[in-house]
């Protein structure tokens, strides 16, 4: 992608040239070339090359320089471990302690407890303590994605002294564009943007120009809620506080972009019945491994459908034409269920659902289902009547489609909401699963009605 | 959501109090209270209240103050028009000209040509010209989401003079955290962050400290590609250039978050067969209207399936048990097709697909399909054999499932990629559509084989 989007040729990194500098053992030339790249490009190179070249990189770069590259790596589960294993433990520990705390925690979270405490022992007490504090926050909470490298100033500072603090902190802070103001007891009292700071008079008190209506998130808040706030308010960073209103860290917009992307991917995977969509597998065996679990579970569920149809063999033997509409009715029911599911899951994700009012939601989805059911039912009746010239069969198919759509719509909307409420992992309510359930109910409805009225149909 | 996530009670806006200030006609108190809110909260109030209250707001606020609220509104299609119609044309035109150009263009794009030129005539020539330039960029390109309010400085400035320019531009620029450096011919030459600027010595030349490896995007680039770059590099803003490397504008991270969200929503809607998922409808008629088009199209397609099954009535009359496996085979084929589709669409969206190598992709998906087909086929054979004690029927179902999975996987992966290559709107290849297609092929395969070997099955 870089080809068409970067401005000039120098921007792309020349992989061969970098490798050749390493092969020549030209430390200085390599460092100059490599370190002038954007960390993202450095990370691309680092990830791509053979392990023996990375061994040289560990010689040429300091743990601090490598830390910046590690922050730019975006790896899947257990992606960091294989790199850490290439390094000496002391080098790895130093590198981790040089990373922004949130990124360090991401890396460490891949390891088991013994390995983590081994690395923490190799760090300075202070660094280890900071990391240890973040490690115990639960996944998917604000605490798990926040970083502790932020700029905080006392509210009675002047703009001049604030700028001095800022210049000192700039090399280490993850962002200096929002400066958080704390009172004597370290409570979050306000926020001021660097934009406002640089246009303010140098002798002004921070207290007088800060925004005291600061929006913050609690450390245990769901990361999706944090993402929603930052998206709504267009924040570049948001402060994280504990229940005593003490400031613990900040969450920056780049982490939030990852959260938004991740959550959307997750919802999408659920709808499709793929266990993990983060990587586009080049290896067909890995791809099959990710997709097979759902396919096999659904195959077993599908056998239930087959069993059900089998119960109606007598009916089907009498009017074989009935079988022709089984896929149609199952399919339509599956489609309407998937639509309802998608809307509900998206509603949960974007916080737009009114799940507080479960009954209103159920009523609304039922009405939606009835409208769609009646429309589709009448259309189906019409088609079948004109095609087969039997009004009764048309009526049967129409009624079955209508009922199936109502049931499927209700199930698709309500099941994920109920699961969300009960804190059950909504992955269980994934698209194909609900589709198969709807398959079963729709066939029961269709063949049930058909059997009841079989004498009229023959 | 605000309840649990904002720090103290004052942060939430008190809707009743604000309304009562308006009813009392207390201009000053209302302005003080309202304008101290975050623009997002101002927008929430503005959008929520009755039209007569908004009429008072137009009296109390200047067009410039309302412009900031309009920038924070996030509305669907034609959402702005009803508000513009409430204002006097001159007030509306002034407000639009005070907005950031990218947001002004979003609002104007809702109107027809006559209305746009009417508003542009009411603005200053300069403002109208800036907007006119952005209006002609095609939707979904970098040009359509960029803004022209950025800070550019000549490369031979000193840090001191750059800071002076910055302080002057700060109130109007959309971001001042990246300063773009241009040469004498207005070509983009480099970039420097405010962070680097404030820690630099005041007499340093910008040229000596700027980063000349600036990553930029072309004005006609797809907005998805821009989003990918900003996500990878963690940029807060990226410069937009024309083919002559002249700087035209910038794209900021808040716009990119909207793009990422929008594109993910779009892919998701496609997979579910819902026309538009942006809003969670409270009105069941609106909800039905959004979902019915697909349901009805798929109903007609399903009739093709019914027609096909009807062709095999003779076969089904002979062995009614065959009908029992129709939903199972159709369902499994649909599930594997949806999985392949989801992976392919996500691959296109995140730029991870190797669509340049179509044959490699087809081969890989075919191998994936064969692995999954063989596994599922053997499982199906086993279940059917133990359940019905007929090896031949089990073999038939197993082979049909295996073939269906291979075909469905290939179709699910290849169809969207081919469409993407041919620039056909991939909405046509949405989930339910491909599922229904796979339904048809799988039934043809199953009943075709069954008919060929009917004598052995009886």
PDB file of N, CA, C and O in Angstrom, chain B residues 395-444:
ATOM      1  N   UNK B 395     -22.794 -41.941   2.501  1.00  0.00           N
ATOM      2  CA  UNK B 395     -21.794 -41.555   1.513  1.00  0.00           C
ATOM      3  C   UNK B 395     -22.320 -40.424   0.640  1.00  0.00           C
ATOM      4  O   UNK B 395     -21.613 -39.435   0.375  1.00  0.00           O
ATOM      5  N   UNK B 396     -23.581 -40.548   0.224  1.00  0.00           N
ATOM      6  CA  UNK B 396     -24.187 -39.510  -0.610  1.00  0.00           C
ATOM      7  C   UNK B 396     -24.167 -38.163   0.115  1.00  0.00           C
ATOM      8  O   UNK B 396     -23.719 -37.142  -0.418  1.00  0.00           O
ATOM      9  N   UNK B 397     -24.649 -38.162   1.385  1.00  0.00           N
ATOM     10  CA  UNK B 397     -24.694 -36.906   2.151  1.00  0.00           C
ATOM     11  C   UNK B 397     -23.277 -36.370   2.358  1.00  0.00           C
ATOM     12  O   UNK B 397     -23.006 -35.173   2.190  1.00  0.00           O
ATOM     13  N   UNK B 398     -22.348 -37.272   2.692  1.00  0.00           N
ATOM     14  CA  UNK B 398     -20.967 -36.857   2.918  1.00  0.00           C
ATOM     15  C   UNK B 398     -20.345 -36.224   1.687  1.00  0.00           C
ATOM     16  O   UNK B 398     -19.747 -35.147   1.762  1.00  0.00           O
ATOM     17  N   UNK B 399     -20.521 -36.893   0.545  1.00  0.00           N
ATOM     18  CA  UNK B 399     -19.936 -36.364  -0.695  1.00  0.00           C
ATOM     19  C   UNK B 399     -20.585 -35.026  -1.052  1.00  0.00           C
ATOM     20  O   UNK B 399     -19.903 -34.058  -1.428  1.00  0.00           O
ATOM     21  N   UNK B 400     -21.915 -34.948  -0.895  1.00  0.00           N
ATOM     22  CA  UNK B 400     -22.617 -33.700  -1.229  1.00  0.00           C
ATOM     23  C   UNK B 400     -22.134 -32.568  -0.336  1.00  0.00           C
ATOM     24  O   UNK B 400     -21.896 -31.445  -0.794  1.00  0.00           O
ATOM     25  N   UNK B 401     -21.968 -32.844   0.964  1.00  0.00           N
ATOM     26  CA  UNK B 401     -21.494 -31.811   1.889  1.00  0.00           C
ATOM     27  C   UNK B 401     -20.076 -31.386   1.516  1.00  0.00           C
ATOM     28  O   UNK B 401     -19.761 -30.197   1.459  1.00  0.00           O
ATOM     29  N   UNK B 402     -19.241 -32.353   1.217  1.00  0.00           N
ATOM     30  CA  UNK B 402     -17.859 -32.048   0.854  1.00  0.00           C
ATOM     31  C   UNK B 402     -17.816 -31.152  -0.383  1.00  0.00           C
ATOM     32  O   UNK B 402     -17.187 -30.091  -0.365  1.00  0.00           O
ATOM     33  N   UNK B 403     -18.519 -31.543  -1.439  1.00  0.00           N
ATOM     34  CA  UNK B 403     -18.519 -30.739  -2.659  1.00  0.00           C
ATOM     35  C   UNK B 403     -19.107 -29.352  -2.410  1.00  0.00           C
ATOM     36  O   UNK B 403     -18.588 -28.344  -2.887  1.00  0.00           O
ATOM     37  N   UNK B 404     -20.213 -29.300  -1.647  1.00  0.00           N
ATOM     38  CA  UNK B 404     -20.866 -28.021  -1.396  1.00  0.00           C
ATOM     39  C   UNK B 404     -19.931 -27.072  -0.667  1.00  0.00           C
ATOM     40  O   UNK B 404     -19.876 -25.870  -0.967  1.00  0.00           O
ATOM     41  N   UNK B 405     -19.200 -27.582   0.322  1.00  0.00           N
ATOM     42  CA  UNK B 405     -18.306 -26.723   1.088  1.00  0.00           C
ATOM     43  C   UNK B 405     -17.198 -26.168   0.195  1.00  0.00           C
ATOM     44  O   UNK B 405     -16.876 -24.980   0.248  1.00  0.00           O
ATOM     45  N   UNK B 406     -16.655 -27.039  -0.676  1.00  0.00           N
ATOM     46  CA  UNK B 406     -15.591 -26.566  -1.564  1.00  0.00           C
ATOM     47  C   UNK B 406     -16.118 -25.444  -2.469  1.00  0.00           C
ATOM     48  O   UNK B 406     -15.523 -24.369  -2.566  1.00  0.00           O
ATOM     49  N   UNK B 407     -17.273 -25.694  -3.096  1.00  0.00           N
ATOM     50  CA  UNK B 407     -17.832 -24.695  -4.008  1.00  0.00           C
ATOM     51  C   UNK B 407     -18.182 -23.410  -3.246  1.00  0.00           C
ATOM     52  O   UNK B 407     -17.859 -22.297  -3.681  1.00  0.00           O
ATOM     53  N   UNK B 408     -18.806 -23.562  -2.087  1.00  0.00           N
ATOM     54  CA  UNK B 408     -19.262 -22.383  -1.329  1.00  0.00           C
ATOM     55  C   UNK B 408     -18.075 -21.564  -0.845  1.00  0.00           C
ATOM     56  O   UNK B 408     -18.098 -20.326  -0.884  1.00  0.00           O
ATOM     57  N   UNK B 409     -17.025 -22.225  -0.368  1.00  0.00           N
ATOM     58  CA  UNK B 409     -15.850 -21.515   0.112  1.00  0.00           C
ATOM     59  C   UNK B 409     -15.208 -20.720  -1.012  1.00  0.00           C
ATOM     60  O   UNK B 409     -14.867 -19.540  -0.860  1.00  0.00           O
ATOM     61  N   UNK B 410     -15.075 -21.376  -2.154  1.00  0.00           N
ATOM     62  CA  UNK B 410     -14.484 -20.719  -3.313  1.00  0.00           C
ATOM     63  C   UNK B 410     -15.333 -19.524  -3.739  1.00  0.00           C
ATOM     64  O   UNK B 410     -14.820 -18.427  -3.967  1.00  0.00           O
ATOM     65  N   UNK B 411     -16.656 -19.728  -3.796  1.00  0.00           N
ATOM     66  CA  UNK B 411     -17.551 -18.653  -4.229  1.00  0.00           C
ATOM     67  C   UNK B 411     -17.508 -17.495  -3.235  1.00  0.00           C
ATOM     68  O   UNK B 411     -17.414 -16.332  -3.622  1.00  0.00           O
ATOM     69  N   UNK B 412     -17.554 -17.828  -1.941  1.00  0.00           N
ATOM     70  CA  UNK B 412     -17.567 -16.785  -0.912  1.00  0.00           C
ATOM     71  C   UNK B 412     -16.321 -15.937  -0.940  1.00  0.00           C
ATOM     72  O   UNK B 412     -16.356 -14.731  -0.685  1.00  0.00           O
ATOM     73  N   UNK B 413     -15.194 -16.538  -1.282  1.00  0.00           N
ATOM     74  CA  UNK B 413     -13.935 -15.793  -1.281  1.00  0.00           C
ATOM     75  C   UNK B 413     -13.709 -15.056  -2.589  1.00  0.00           C
ATOM     76  O   UNK B 413     -13.251 -13.916  -2.600  1.00  0.00           O
ATOM     77  N   UNK B 414     -14.051 -15.708  -3.684  1.00  0.00           N
ATOM     78  CA  UNK B 414     -13.670 -15.158  -4.977  1.00  0.00           C
ATOM     79  C   UNK B 414     -14.631 -14.080  -5.465  1.00  0.00           C
ATOM     80  O   UNK B 414     -14.201 -13.045  -5.984  1.00  0.00           O
ATOM     81  N   UNK B 415     -15.940 -14.290  -5.251  1.00  0.00           N
ATOM     82  CA  UNK B 415     -16.906 -13.325  -5.789  1.00  0.00           C
ATOM     83  C   UNK B 415     -16.640 -11.890  -5.298  1.00  0.00           C
ATOM     84  O   UNK B 415     -16.531 -10.977  -6.105  1.00  0.00           O
ATOM     85  N   UNK B 416     -16.493 -11.660  -3.965  1.00  0.00           N
ATOM     86  CA  UNK B 416     -16.243 -10.272  -3.553  1.00  0.00           C
ATOM     87  C   UNK B 416     -14.914  -9.723  -4.085  1.00  0.00           C
ATOM     88  O   UNK B 416     -14.826  -8.541  -4.418  1.00  0.00           O
ATOM     89  N   UNK B 417     -13.894 -10.563  -4.166  1.00  0.00           N
ATOM     90  CA  UNK B 417     -12.603 -10.077  -4.664  1.00  0.00           C
ATOM     91  C   UNK B 417     -12.689  -9.683  -6.131  1.00  0.00           C
ATOM     92  O   UNK B 417     -12.176  -8.646  -6.538  1.00  0.00           O
ATOM     93  N   UNK B 418     -13.380 -10.528  -6.923  1.00  0.00           N
ATOM     94  CA  UNK B 418     -13.536 -10.212  -8.335  1.00  0.00           C
ATOM     95  C   UNK B 418     -14.343  -8.929  -8.484  1.00  0.00           C
ATOM     96  O   UNK B 418     -13.996  -8.039  -9.270  1.00  0.00           O
ATOM     97  N   UNK B 419     -15.403  -8.796  -7.678  1.00  0.00           N
ATOM     98  CA  UNK B 419     -16.224  -7.583  -7.747  1.00  0.00           C
ATOM     99  C   UNK B 419     -15.411  -6.355  -7.379  1.00  0.00           C
ATOM    100  O   UNK B 419     -15.510  -5.318  -8.014  1.00  0.00           O
ATOM    101  N   UNK B 420     -14.605  -6.503  -6.317  1.00  0.00           N
ATOM    102  CA  UNK B 420     -13.766  -5.393  -5.877  1.00  0.00           C
ATOM    103  C   UNK B 420     -12.832  -4.972  -7.001  1.00  0.00           C
ATOM    104  O   UNK B 420     -12.630  -3.789  -7.256  1.00  0.00           O
ATOM    105  N   UNK B 421     -12.263  -5.952  -7.702  1.00  0.00           N
ATOM    106  CA  UNK B 421     -11.352  -5.678  -8.796  1.00  0.00           C
ATOM    107  C   UNK B 421     -12.048  -4.986  -9.952  1.00  0.00           C
ATOM    108  O   UNK B 421     -11.477  -4.160 -10.638  1.00  0.00           O
ATOM    109  N   UNK B 422     -13.303  -5.401 -10.199  1.00  0.00           N
ATOM    110  CA  UNK B 422     -14.031  -4.841 -11.327  1.00  0.00           C
ATOM    111  C   UNK B 422     -14.760  -3.564 -10.931  1.00  0.00           C
ATOM    112  O   UNK B 422     -15.528  -3.008 -11.707  1.00  0.00           O
ATOM    113  N   UNK B 423     -14.519  -3.122  -9.674  1.00  0.00           N
ATOM    114  CA  UNK B 423     -15.145  -1.903  -9.167  1.00  0.00           C
ATOM    115  C   UNK B 423     -16.660  -1.952  -9.162  1.00  0.00           C
ATOM    116  O   UNK B 423     -17.337  -0.936  -9.300  1.00  0.00           O
ATOM    117  N   UNK B 424     -17.215  -3.166  -9.058  1.00  0.00           N
ATOM    118  CA  UNK B 424     -18.661  -3.288  -8.896  1.00  0.00           C
ATOM    119  C   UNK B 424     -18.972  -3.104  -7.415  1.00  0.00           C
ATOM    120  O   UNK B 424     -18.200  -3.532  -6.556  1.00  0.00           O
ATOM    121  N   UNK B 425     -20.048  -2.448  -7.122  1.00  0.00           N
ATOM    122  CA  UNK B 425     -20.449  -2.252  -5.733  1.00  0.00           C
ATOM    123  C   UNK B 425     -20.576  -3.607  -5.034  1.00  0.00           C
ATOM    124  O   UNK B 425     -21.437  -4.406  -5.376  1.00  0.00           O
ATOM    125  N   UNK B 426     -19.711  -3.864  -4.044  1.00  0.00           N
ATOM    126  CA  UNK B 426     -19.722  -5.192  -3.422  1.00  0.00           C
ATOM    127  C   UNK B 426     -20.964  -5.457  -2.579  1.00  0.00           C
ATOM    128  O   UNK B 426     -21.127  -6.566  -2.075  1.00  0.00           O
ATOM    129  N   UNK B 427     -21.837  -4.469  -2.446  1.00  0.00           N
ATOM    130  CA  UNK B 427     -23.082  -4.696  -1.707  1.00  0.00           C
ATOM    131  C   UNK B 427     -23.883  -5.813  -2.364  1.00  0.00           C
ATOM    132  O   UNK B 427     -24.641  -6.520  -1.716  1.00  0.00           O
ATOM    133  N   UNK B 428     -23.681  -5.979  -3.667  1.00  0.00           N
ATOM    134  CA  UNK B 428     -24.405  -7.012  -4.394  1.00  0.00           C
ATOM    135  C   UNK B 428     -23.997  -8.401  -3.894  1.00  0.00           C
ATOM    136  O   UNK B 428     -24.764  -9.346  -3.946  1.00  0.00           O
ATOM    137  N   UNK B 429     -22.757  -8.488  -3.403  1.00  0.00           N
ATOM    138  CA  UNK B 429     -22.261  -9.784  -2.942  1.00  0.00           C
ATOM    139  C   UNK B 429     -22.482  -9.942  -1.446  1.00  0.00           C
ATOM    140  O   UNK B 429     -21.674 -10.533  -0.757  1.00  0.00           O
ATOM    141  N   UNK B 430     -23.555  -9.396  -0.932  1.00  0.00           N
ATOM    142  CA  UNK B 430     -23.765  -9.442   0.510  1.00  0.00           C
ATOM    143  C   UNK B 430     -24.010 -10.863   0.984  1.00  0.00           C
ATOM    144  O   UNK B 430     -24.324 -11.759   0.195  1.00  0.00           O
ATOM    145  N   UNK B 431     -23.871 -11.043   2.271  1.00  0.00           N
ATOM    146  CA  UNK B 431     -23.969 -12.364   2.876  1.00  0.00           C
ATOM    147  C   UNK B 431     -25.148 -13.211   2.448  1.00  0.00           C
ATOM    148  O   UNK B 431     -24.971 -14.305   1.906  1.00  0.00           O
ATOM    149  N   UNK B 432     -26.381 -12.750   2.664  1.00  0.00           N
ATOM    150  CA  UNK B 432     -27.542 -13.584   2.348  1.00  0.00           C
ATOM    151  C   UNK B 432     -27.615 -13.952   0.871  1.00  0.00           C
ATOM    152  O   UNK B 432     -28.069 -15.036   0.506  1.00  0.00           O
ATOM    153  N   UNK B 433     -27.127 -13.052   0.033  1.00  0.00           N
ATOM    154  CA  UNK B 433     -27.162 -13.314  -1.405  1.00  0.00           C
ATOM    155  C   UNK B 433     -26.274 -14.505  -1.743  1.00  0.00           C
ATOM    156  O   UNK B 433     -26.697 -15.441  -2.417  1.00  0.00           O
ATOM    157  N   UNK B 434     -25.040 -14.460  -1.222  1.00  0.00           N
ATOM    158  CA  UNK B 434     -24.114 -15.576  -1.466  1.00  0.00           C
ATOM    159  C   UNK B 434     -24.631 -16.848  -0.806  1.00  0.00           C
ATOM    160  O   UNK B 434     -24.514 -17.946  -1.361  1.00  0.00           O
ATOM    161  N   UNK B 435     -25.242 -16.720   0.378  1.00  0.00           N
ATOM    162  CA  UNK B 435     -25.808 -17.890   1.041  1.00  0.00           C
ATOM    163  C   UNK B 435     -26.869 -18.547   0.171  1.00  0.00           C
ATOM    164  O   UNK B 435     -26.915 -19.772   0.024  1.00  0.00           O
ATOM    165  N   UNK B 436     -27.740 -17.720  -0.424  1.00  0.00           N
ATOM    166  CA  UNK B 436     -28.800 -18.263  -1.245  1.00  0.00           C
ATOM    167  C   UNK B 436     -28.242 -18.926  -2.502  1.00  0.00           C
ATOM    168  O   UNK B 436     -28.693 -19.998  -2.919  1.00  0.00           O
ATOM    169  N   UNK B 437     -27.233 -18.289  -3.104  1.00  0.00           N
ATOM    170  CA  UNK B 437     -26.580 -18.899  -4.261  1.00  0.00           C
ATOM    171  C   UNK B 437     -26.007 -20.265  -3.897  1.00  0.00           C
ATOM    172  O   UNK B 437     -26.134 -21.234  -4.645  1.00  0.00           O
ATOM    173  N   UNK B 438     -25.366 -20.312  -2.717  1.00  0.00           N
ATOM    174  CA  UNK B 438     -24.765 -21.570  -2.284  1.00  0.00           C
ATOM    175  C   UNK B 438     -25.818 -22.622  -1.981  1.00  0.00           C
ATOM    176  O   UNK B 438     -25.593 -23.813  -2.176  1.00  0.00           O
ATOM    177  N   UNK B 439     -26.975 -22.173  -1.505  1.00  0.00           N
ATOM    178  CA  UNK B 439     -28.117 -23.047  -1.285  1.00  0.00           C
ATOM    179  C   UNK B 439     -28.468 -23.763  -2.578  1.00  0.00           C
ATOM    180  O   UNK B 439     -28.655 -24.983  -2.617  1.00  0.00           O
ATOM    181  N   UNK B 440     -28.554 -22.957  -3.638  1.00  0.00           N
ATOM    182  CA  UNK B 440     -28.971 -23.497  -4.924  1.00  0.00           C
ATOM    183  C   UNK B 440     -27.960 -24.517  -5.436  1.00  0.00           C
ATOM    184  O   UNK B 440     -28.315 -25.640  -5.810  1.00  0.00           O
ATOM    185  N   UNK B 441     -26.677 -24.149  -5.422  1.00  0.00           N
ATOM    186  CA  UNK B 441     -25.677 -25.087  -5.948  1.00  0.00           C
ATOM    187  C   UNK B 441     -25.608 -26.354  -5.108  1.00  0.00           C
ATOM    188  O   UNK B 441     -25.491 -27.454  -5.644  1.00  0.00           O
ATOM    189  N   UNK B 442     -25.704 -26.198  -3.784  1.00  0.00           N
ATOM    190  CA  UNK B 442     -25.565 -27.383  -2.940  1.00  0.00           C
ATOM    191  C   UNK B 442     -26.722 -28.350  -3.167  1.00  0.00           C
ATOM    192  O   UNK B 442     -26.542 -29.569  -3.172  1.00  0.00           O
ATOM    193  N   UNK B 443     -27.927 -27.803  -3.387  1.00  0.00           N
ATOM    194  CA  UNK B 443     -29.067 -28.689  -3.620  1.00  0.00           C
ATOM    195  C   UNK B 443     -28.950 -29.380  -4.977  1.00  0.00           C
ATOM    196  O   UNK B 443     -29.260 -30.567  -5.116  1.00  0.00           O
ATOM    197  N   UNK B 444     -28.455 -28.634  -5.957  1.00  0.00           N
ATOM    198  CA  UNK B 444     -28.218 -29.240  -7.274  1.00  0.00           C
ATOM    199  C   UNK B 444     -27.237 -30.399  -7.153  1.00  0.00           C
ATOM    200  O   UNK B 444     -27.450 -31.477  -7.719  1.00  0.00           O
TER     201      UNK B 444
END
